[in-house]
Short mmCIF file of C-alpha atoms in Angstrom, two decimals:
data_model
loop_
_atom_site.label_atom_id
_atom_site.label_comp_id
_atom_site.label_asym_id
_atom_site.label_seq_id
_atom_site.Cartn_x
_atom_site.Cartn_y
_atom_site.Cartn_z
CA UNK O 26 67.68 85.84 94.37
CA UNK O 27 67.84 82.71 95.88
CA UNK O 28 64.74 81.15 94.93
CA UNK O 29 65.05 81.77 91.28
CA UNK O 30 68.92 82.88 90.48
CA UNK O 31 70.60 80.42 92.69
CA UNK O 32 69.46 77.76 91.36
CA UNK O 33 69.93 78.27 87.80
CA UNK O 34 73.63 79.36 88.42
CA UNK O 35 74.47 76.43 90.35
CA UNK O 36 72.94 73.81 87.67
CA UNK O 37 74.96 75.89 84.70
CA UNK O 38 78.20 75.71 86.55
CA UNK O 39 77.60 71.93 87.36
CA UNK O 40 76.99 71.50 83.96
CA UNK O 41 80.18 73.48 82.63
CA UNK O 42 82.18 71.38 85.29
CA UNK O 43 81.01 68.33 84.47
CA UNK O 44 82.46 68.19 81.12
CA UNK O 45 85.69 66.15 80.42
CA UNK O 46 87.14 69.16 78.48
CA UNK O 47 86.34 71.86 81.11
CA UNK O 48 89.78 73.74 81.83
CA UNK O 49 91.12 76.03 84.40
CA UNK O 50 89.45 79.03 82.40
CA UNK O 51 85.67 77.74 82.74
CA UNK O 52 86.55 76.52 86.61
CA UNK O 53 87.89 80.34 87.27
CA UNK O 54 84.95 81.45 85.85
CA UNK O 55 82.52 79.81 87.70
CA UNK O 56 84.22 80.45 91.22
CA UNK O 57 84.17 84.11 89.91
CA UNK O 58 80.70 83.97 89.18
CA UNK O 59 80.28 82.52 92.52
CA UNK O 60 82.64 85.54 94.06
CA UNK O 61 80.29 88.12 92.29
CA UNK O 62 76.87 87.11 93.56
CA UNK O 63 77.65 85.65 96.98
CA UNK O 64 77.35 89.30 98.56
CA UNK O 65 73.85 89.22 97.53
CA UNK O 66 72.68 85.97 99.32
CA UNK O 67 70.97 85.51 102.45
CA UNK O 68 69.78 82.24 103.23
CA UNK O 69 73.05 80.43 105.33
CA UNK O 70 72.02 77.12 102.95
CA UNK O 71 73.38 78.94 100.13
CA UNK O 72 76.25 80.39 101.52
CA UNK O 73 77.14 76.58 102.76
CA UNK O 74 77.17 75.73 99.08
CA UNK O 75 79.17 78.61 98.10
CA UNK O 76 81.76 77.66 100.37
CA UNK O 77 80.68 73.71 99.65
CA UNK O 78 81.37 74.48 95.65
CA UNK O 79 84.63 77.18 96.01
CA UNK O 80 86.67 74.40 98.63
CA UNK O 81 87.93 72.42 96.24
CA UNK O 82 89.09 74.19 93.70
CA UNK O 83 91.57 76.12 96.52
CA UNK O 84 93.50 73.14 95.42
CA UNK O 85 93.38 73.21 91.62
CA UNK O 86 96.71 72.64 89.73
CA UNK O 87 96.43 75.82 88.13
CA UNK O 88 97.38 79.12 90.40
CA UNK O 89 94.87 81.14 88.49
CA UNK O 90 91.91 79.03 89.59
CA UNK O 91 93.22 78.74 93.05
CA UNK O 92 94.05 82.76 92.98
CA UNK O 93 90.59 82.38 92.04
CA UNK O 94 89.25 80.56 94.93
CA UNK O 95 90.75 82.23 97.52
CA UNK O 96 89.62 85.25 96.36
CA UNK O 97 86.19 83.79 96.31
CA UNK O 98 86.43 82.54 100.06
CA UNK O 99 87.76 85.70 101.48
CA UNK O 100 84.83 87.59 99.55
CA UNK O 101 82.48 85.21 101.04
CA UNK O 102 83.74 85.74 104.75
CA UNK O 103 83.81 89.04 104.33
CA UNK O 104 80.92 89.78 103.11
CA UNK O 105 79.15 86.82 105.05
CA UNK O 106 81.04 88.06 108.91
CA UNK O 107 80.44 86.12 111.52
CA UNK O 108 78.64 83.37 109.77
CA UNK O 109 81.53 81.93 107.90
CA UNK O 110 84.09 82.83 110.10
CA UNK O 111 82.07 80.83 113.50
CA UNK O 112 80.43 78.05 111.25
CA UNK O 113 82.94 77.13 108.46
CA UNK O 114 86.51 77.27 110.38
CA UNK O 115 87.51 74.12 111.05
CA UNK O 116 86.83 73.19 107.68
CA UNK O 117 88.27 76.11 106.03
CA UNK O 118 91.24 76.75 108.25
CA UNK O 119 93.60 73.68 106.78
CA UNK O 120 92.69 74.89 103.59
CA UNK O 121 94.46 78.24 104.37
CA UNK O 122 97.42 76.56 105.72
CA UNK O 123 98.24 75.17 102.36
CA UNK O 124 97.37 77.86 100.64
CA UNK O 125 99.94 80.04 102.55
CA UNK O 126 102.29 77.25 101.09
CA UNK O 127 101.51 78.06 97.70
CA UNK O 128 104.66 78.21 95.29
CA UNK O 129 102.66 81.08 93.64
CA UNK O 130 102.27 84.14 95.26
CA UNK O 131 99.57 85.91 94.10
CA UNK O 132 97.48 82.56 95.83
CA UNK O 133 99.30 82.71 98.61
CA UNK O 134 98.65 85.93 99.21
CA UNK O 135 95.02 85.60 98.68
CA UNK O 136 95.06 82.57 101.25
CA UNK O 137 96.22 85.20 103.67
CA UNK O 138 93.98 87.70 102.34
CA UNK O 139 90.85 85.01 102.99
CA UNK O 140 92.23 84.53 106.77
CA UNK O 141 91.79 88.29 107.53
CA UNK O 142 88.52 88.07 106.89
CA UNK O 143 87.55 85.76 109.14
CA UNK O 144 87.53 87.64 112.10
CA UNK O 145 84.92 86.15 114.41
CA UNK O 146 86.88 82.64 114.87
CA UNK O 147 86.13 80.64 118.19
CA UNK O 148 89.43 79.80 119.90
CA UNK O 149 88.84 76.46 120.11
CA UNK O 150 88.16 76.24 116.29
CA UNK O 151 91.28 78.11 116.21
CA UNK O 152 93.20 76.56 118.27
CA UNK O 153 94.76 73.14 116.41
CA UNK O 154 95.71 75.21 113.65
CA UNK O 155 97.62 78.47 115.55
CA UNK O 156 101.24 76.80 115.13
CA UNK O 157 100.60 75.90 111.25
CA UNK O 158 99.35 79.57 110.71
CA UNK O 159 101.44 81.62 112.77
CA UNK O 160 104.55 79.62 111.25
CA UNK O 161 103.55 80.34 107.50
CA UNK O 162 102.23 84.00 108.29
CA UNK O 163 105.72 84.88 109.95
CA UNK O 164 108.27 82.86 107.24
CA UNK O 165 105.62 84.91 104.78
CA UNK O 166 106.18 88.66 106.58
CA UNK O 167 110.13 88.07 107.24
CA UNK O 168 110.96 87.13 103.26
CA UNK O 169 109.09 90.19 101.99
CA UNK O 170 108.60 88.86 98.66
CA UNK O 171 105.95 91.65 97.96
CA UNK O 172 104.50 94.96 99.92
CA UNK O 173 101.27 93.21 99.45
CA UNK O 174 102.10 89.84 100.91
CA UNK O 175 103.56 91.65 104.07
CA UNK O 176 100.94 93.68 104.81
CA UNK O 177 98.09 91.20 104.09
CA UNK O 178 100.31 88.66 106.20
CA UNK O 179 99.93 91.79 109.10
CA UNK O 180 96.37 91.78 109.00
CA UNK O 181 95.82 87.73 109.24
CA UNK O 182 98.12 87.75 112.08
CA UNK O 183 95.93 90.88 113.82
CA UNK O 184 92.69 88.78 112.71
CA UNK O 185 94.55 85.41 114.70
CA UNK O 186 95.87 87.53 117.50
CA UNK O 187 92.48 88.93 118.43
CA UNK O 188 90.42 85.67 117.78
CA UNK O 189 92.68 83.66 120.05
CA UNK O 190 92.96 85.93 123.01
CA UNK O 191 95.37 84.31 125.63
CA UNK O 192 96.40 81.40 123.06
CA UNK O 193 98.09 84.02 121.17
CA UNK O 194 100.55 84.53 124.10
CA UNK O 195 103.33 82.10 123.38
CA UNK O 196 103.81 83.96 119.66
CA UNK O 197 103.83 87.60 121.20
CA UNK O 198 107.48 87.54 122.26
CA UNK O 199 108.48 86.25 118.93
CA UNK O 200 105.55 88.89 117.12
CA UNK O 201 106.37 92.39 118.46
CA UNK O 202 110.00 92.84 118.33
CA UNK O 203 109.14 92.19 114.60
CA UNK O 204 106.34 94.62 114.33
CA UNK O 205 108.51 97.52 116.45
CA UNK O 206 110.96 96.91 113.80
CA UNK O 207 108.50 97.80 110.80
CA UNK O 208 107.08 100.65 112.62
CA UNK O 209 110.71 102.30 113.18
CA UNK O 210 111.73 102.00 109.39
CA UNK O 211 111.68 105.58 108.13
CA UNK O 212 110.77 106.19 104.44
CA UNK O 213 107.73 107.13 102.77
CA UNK O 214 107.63 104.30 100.76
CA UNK O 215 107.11 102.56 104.20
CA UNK O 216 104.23 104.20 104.66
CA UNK O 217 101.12 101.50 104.20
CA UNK O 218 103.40 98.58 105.82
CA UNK O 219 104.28 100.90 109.05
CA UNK O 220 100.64 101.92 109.43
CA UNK O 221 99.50 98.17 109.13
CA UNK O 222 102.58 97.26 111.99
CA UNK O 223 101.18 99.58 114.09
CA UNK O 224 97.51 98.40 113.72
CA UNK O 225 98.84 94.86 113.93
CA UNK O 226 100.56 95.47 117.23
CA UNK O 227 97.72 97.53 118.80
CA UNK O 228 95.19 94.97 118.28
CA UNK O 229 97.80 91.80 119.59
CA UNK O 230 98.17 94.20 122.76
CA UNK O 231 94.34 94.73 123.39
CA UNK O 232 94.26 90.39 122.83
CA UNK O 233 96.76 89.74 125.25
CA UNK O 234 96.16 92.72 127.92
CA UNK O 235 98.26 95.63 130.03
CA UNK O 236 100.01 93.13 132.20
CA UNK O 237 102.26 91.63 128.99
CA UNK O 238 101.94 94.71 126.56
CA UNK O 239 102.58 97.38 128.75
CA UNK O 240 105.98 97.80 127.92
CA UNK O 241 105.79 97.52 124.16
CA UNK O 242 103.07 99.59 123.92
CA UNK O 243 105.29 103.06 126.01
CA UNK O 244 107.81 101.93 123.29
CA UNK O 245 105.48 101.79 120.02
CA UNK O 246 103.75 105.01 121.59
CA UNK O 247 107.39 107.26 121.49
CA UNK O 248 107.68 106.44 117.85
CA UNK O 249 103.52 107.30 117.17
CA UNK O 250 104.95 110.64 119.13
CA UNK O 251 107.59 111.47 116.80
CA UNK O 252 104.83 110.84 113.73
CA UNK O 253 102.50 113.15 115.91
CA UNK O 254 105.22 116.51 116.09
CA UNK O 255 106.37 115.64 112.03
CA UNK O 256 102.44 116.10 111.03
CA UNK O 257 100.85 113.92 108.05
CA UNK O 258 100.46 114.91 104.78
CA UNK O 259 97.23 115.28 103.11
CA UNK O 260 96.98 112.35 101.47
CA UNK O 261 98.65 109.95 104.12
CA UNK O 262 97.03 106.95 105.14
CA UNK O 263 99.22 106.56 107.88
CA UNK O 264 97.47 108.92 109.86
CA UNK O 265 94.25 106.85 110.40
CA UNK O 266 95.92 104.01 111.15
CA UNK O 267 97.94 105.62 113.64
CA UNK O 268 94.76 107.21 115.44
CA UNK O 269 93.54 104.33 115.48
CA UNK O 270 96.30 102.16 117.03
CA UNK O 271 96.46 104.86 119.68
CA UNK O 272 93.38 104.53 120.47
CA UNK O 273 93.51 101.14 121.08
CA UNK O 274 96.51 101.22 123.06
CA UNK O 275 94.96 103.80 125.28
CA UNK O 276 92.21 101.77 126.25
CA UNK O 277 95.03 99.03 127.30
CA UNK O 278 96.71 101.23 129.28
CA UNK O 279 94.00 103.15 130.50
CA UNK O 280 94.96 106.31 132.89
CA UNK O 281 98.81 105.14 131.87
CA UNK O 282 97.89 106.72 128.38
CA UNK O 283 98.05 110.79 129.35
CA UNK O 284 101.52 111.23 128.64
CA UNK O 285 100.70 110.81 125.31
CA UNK O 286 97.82 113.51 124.79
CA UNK O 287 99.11 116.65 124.43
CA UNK O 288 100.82 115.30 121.09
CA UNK O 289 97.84 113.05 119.93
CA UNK O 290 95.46 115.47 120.48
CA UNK O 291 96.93 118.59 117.93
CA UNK O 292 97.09 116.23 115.22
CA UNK O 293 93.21 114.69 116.34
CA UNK O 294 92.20 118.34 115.45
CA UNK O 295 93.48 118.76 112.63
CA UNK O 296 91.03 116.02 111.13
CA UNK O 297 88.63 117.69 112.82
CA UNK O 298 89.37 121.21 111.65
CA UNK O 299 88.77 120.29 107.71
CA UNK O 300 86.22 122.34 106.29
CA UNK O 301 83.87 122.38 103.49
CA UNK O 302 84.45 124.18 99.78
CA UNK O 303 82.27 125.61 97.75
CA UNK O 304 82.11 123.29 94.58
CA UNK O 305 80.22 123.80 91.65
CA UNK O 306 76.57 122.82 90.31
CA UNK O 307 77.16 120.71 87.91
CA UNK O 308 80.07 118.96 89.98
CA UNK O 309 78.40 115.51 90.82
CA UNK O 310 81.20 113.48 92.10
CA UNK O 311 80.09 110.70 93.88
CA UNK O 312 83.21 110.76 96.69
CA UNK O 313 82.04 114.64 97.77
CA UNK O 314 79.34 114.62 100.19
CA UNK O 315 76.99 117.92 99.29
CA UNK O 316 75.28 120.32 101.34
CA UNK O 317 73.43 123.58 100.64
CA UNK O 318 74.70 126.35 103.21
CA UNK O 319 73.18 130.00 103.16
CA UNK O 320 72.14 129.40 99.26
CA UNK O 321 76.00 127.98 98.41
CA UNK O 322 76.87 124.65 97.47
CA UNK O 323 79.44 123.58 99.77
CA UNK O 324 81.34 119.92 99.25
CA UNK O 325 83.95 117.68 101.63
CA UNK O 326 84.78 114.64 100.20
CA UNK O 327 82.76 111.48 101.66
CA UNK O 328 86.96 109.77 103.01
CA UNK O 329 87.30 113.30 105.08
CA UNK O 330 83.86 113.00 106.53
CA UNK O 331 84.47 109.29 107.45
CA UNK O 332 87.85 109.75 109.28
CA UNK O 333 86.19 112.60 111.15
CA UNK O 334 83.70 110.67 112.59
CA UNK O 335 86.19 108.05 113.29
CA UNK O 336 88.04 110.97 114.91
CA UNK O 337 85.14 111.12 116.76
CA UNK O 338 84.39 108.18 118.31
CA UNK O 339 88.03 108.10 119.55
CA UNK O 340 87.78 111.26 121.46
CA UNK O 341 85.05 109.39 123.17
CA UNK O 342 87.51 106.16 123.79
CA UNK O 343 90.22 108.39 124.95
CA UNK O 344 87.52 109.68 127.32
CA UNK O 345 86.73 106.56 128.72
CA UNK O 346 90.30 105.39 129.21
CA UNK O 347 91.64 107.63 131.27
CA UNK O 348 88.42 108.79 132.78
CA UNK O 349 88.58 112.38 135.02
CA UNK O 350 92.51 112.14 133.81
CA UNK O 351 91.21 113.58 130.62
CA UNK O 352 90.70 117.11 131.83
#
């Protein structure tokens, strides 16, 4: 791909660009083009010039180009983790800043979006920029201007929290009494956001250790408790996110976790206790995994099979944690 595609891409976008009358539609196509293929590239010289082509169009005058390009540089740091995110920062971090300024949106929101996926950052590359990005991420999560922009704002600040470790310490105080808040607000329709709170806060508390998030995390685990009893339905998202976060905070607290158990685990089981159906020949849906049982063609959809391996490998962390408490 890169020896014979690359090329030719790059020379008919430079071309395209280089016209007087190129407008925002050909420069959102190109960076499109660019978001399409990057996933397929290899060599780090081309992903430099991926990155080297998308940067400055995250400026353009129009928001659809610079939706564009932020969508482009959070599809090349995701798909191009921990290259991007340990080799591009300091270049690419100012650029987020302003585009968490963005008077549109939908571009502001992919700026944040593009920050989550960066989530091998070196503190020190990190570091000069922690003020301007904690600021905008916070003023961005407190106005609510869209489910969307709150929870993507959630998972840049977990991506920051984690990256910067102890530098992440003098935003905590100012950071959890937030989350708490989000992950007490009842409502279904507060589903996603309270499962992304309590992800958010999990990972700031493994970042910044037992000593400061001791506390917060007895508090956030009473409310996962209440969730625990009340059960999940079927198709509630919440639940993963909550199993997760647990997990998490039991490996914080470590033997300080047990309390906790006897209402985690019931609801652990559960995932665990999903069986497969028999489904039909012809059935060829590509989210059911298939397997062929006593001459019967039994099917569990691919999602189920996921979260219980997930399930899994938290058993084995809350094994670890609290050690011969487990028993």
């Amino acid at each position: 791909l890169e020896d014979a595609f690359m090329p030719a891409l790059f020379k008919v976008m430079r071309a395209i660009l280089s016209q007087q009358t190129a407008s925002w539609k050909e420069i959102r196509s190109c960076v499109m083009a660019v978001s399409q293929v990057v996933e397929y590239v290899e060599e780090e010289a081309w992903i430099d010039q991926c990155l080297d082509f998308i940067g400055p169009h995250l400026t353009n005058a129009h928001p659809r180009a610079r939706y564009s390009a932020f969508q482009a540089l959070g599809q090349t740091a995701y798909d191009h983790d921990p290259y991007v995110a340990e080799n591009h920062a300091t270049t690419l971090l100012p650029m987020i800043v302003t585009g968490l300024d963005d008077s549109n949106i939908r571009v502001a929101t992919n700026a944040a979006s593009a920050l989550a996926s960066m989530e091998d950052m070196d503190p020190d590359d990190l570091e000069p920029h922690m003020e301007g990005l904690m600021t905008r991420l916070v003023t961005r999560l407190q106005k609510g201007e869209t489910r969307t922009m709150q929870e993507t704002c959630l998972s840049a600040i977990a991506v920051v929290g984690e990256a910067a470790a102890e530098l992440f310490e003098p935003y905590y105080d100012h950071i959890l009494p937030m989350l708490k808040q989000l992950i007490a607000t009842p409502g279904d329709q507060q589903r996603s956001l309270r499962g992304k709170a309590f992800e958010c806060a999990s990972l700031l508390g493994e970042g910044v250790g037992k000593d400061i998030f001791a506390k917060d995390a007895h508090e956030i685990m009473q409310i996962m408790v209440q969730h625990f009893k009340a059960g999940f339905a079927a198709d509630d998202q919440t639940r993963e996110y909550i199993h997760e976060a647990a997990g998490r905070v039991a490996t914080v607290l470590g033997k300080d976790f047990k309390p906790y158990m006897s209402s985690l685990l019931p609801s652990l089981f559960t995932v665990l206790n999903q069986t497969p159906q028999e489904v039909a020949l012809e059935d060829d849906d590509d989210e059911i995994t298939h397997a062929l049982v006593d001459g019967k063609l039994l099917g569990l959809k691919t999602a189920v099979l996921d979260e219980m391996t997930e399930t899994l490998t938290l058993i084995g962390s809350l094994v670890e944690a609290l050690e011969d408490d487990f028993v």
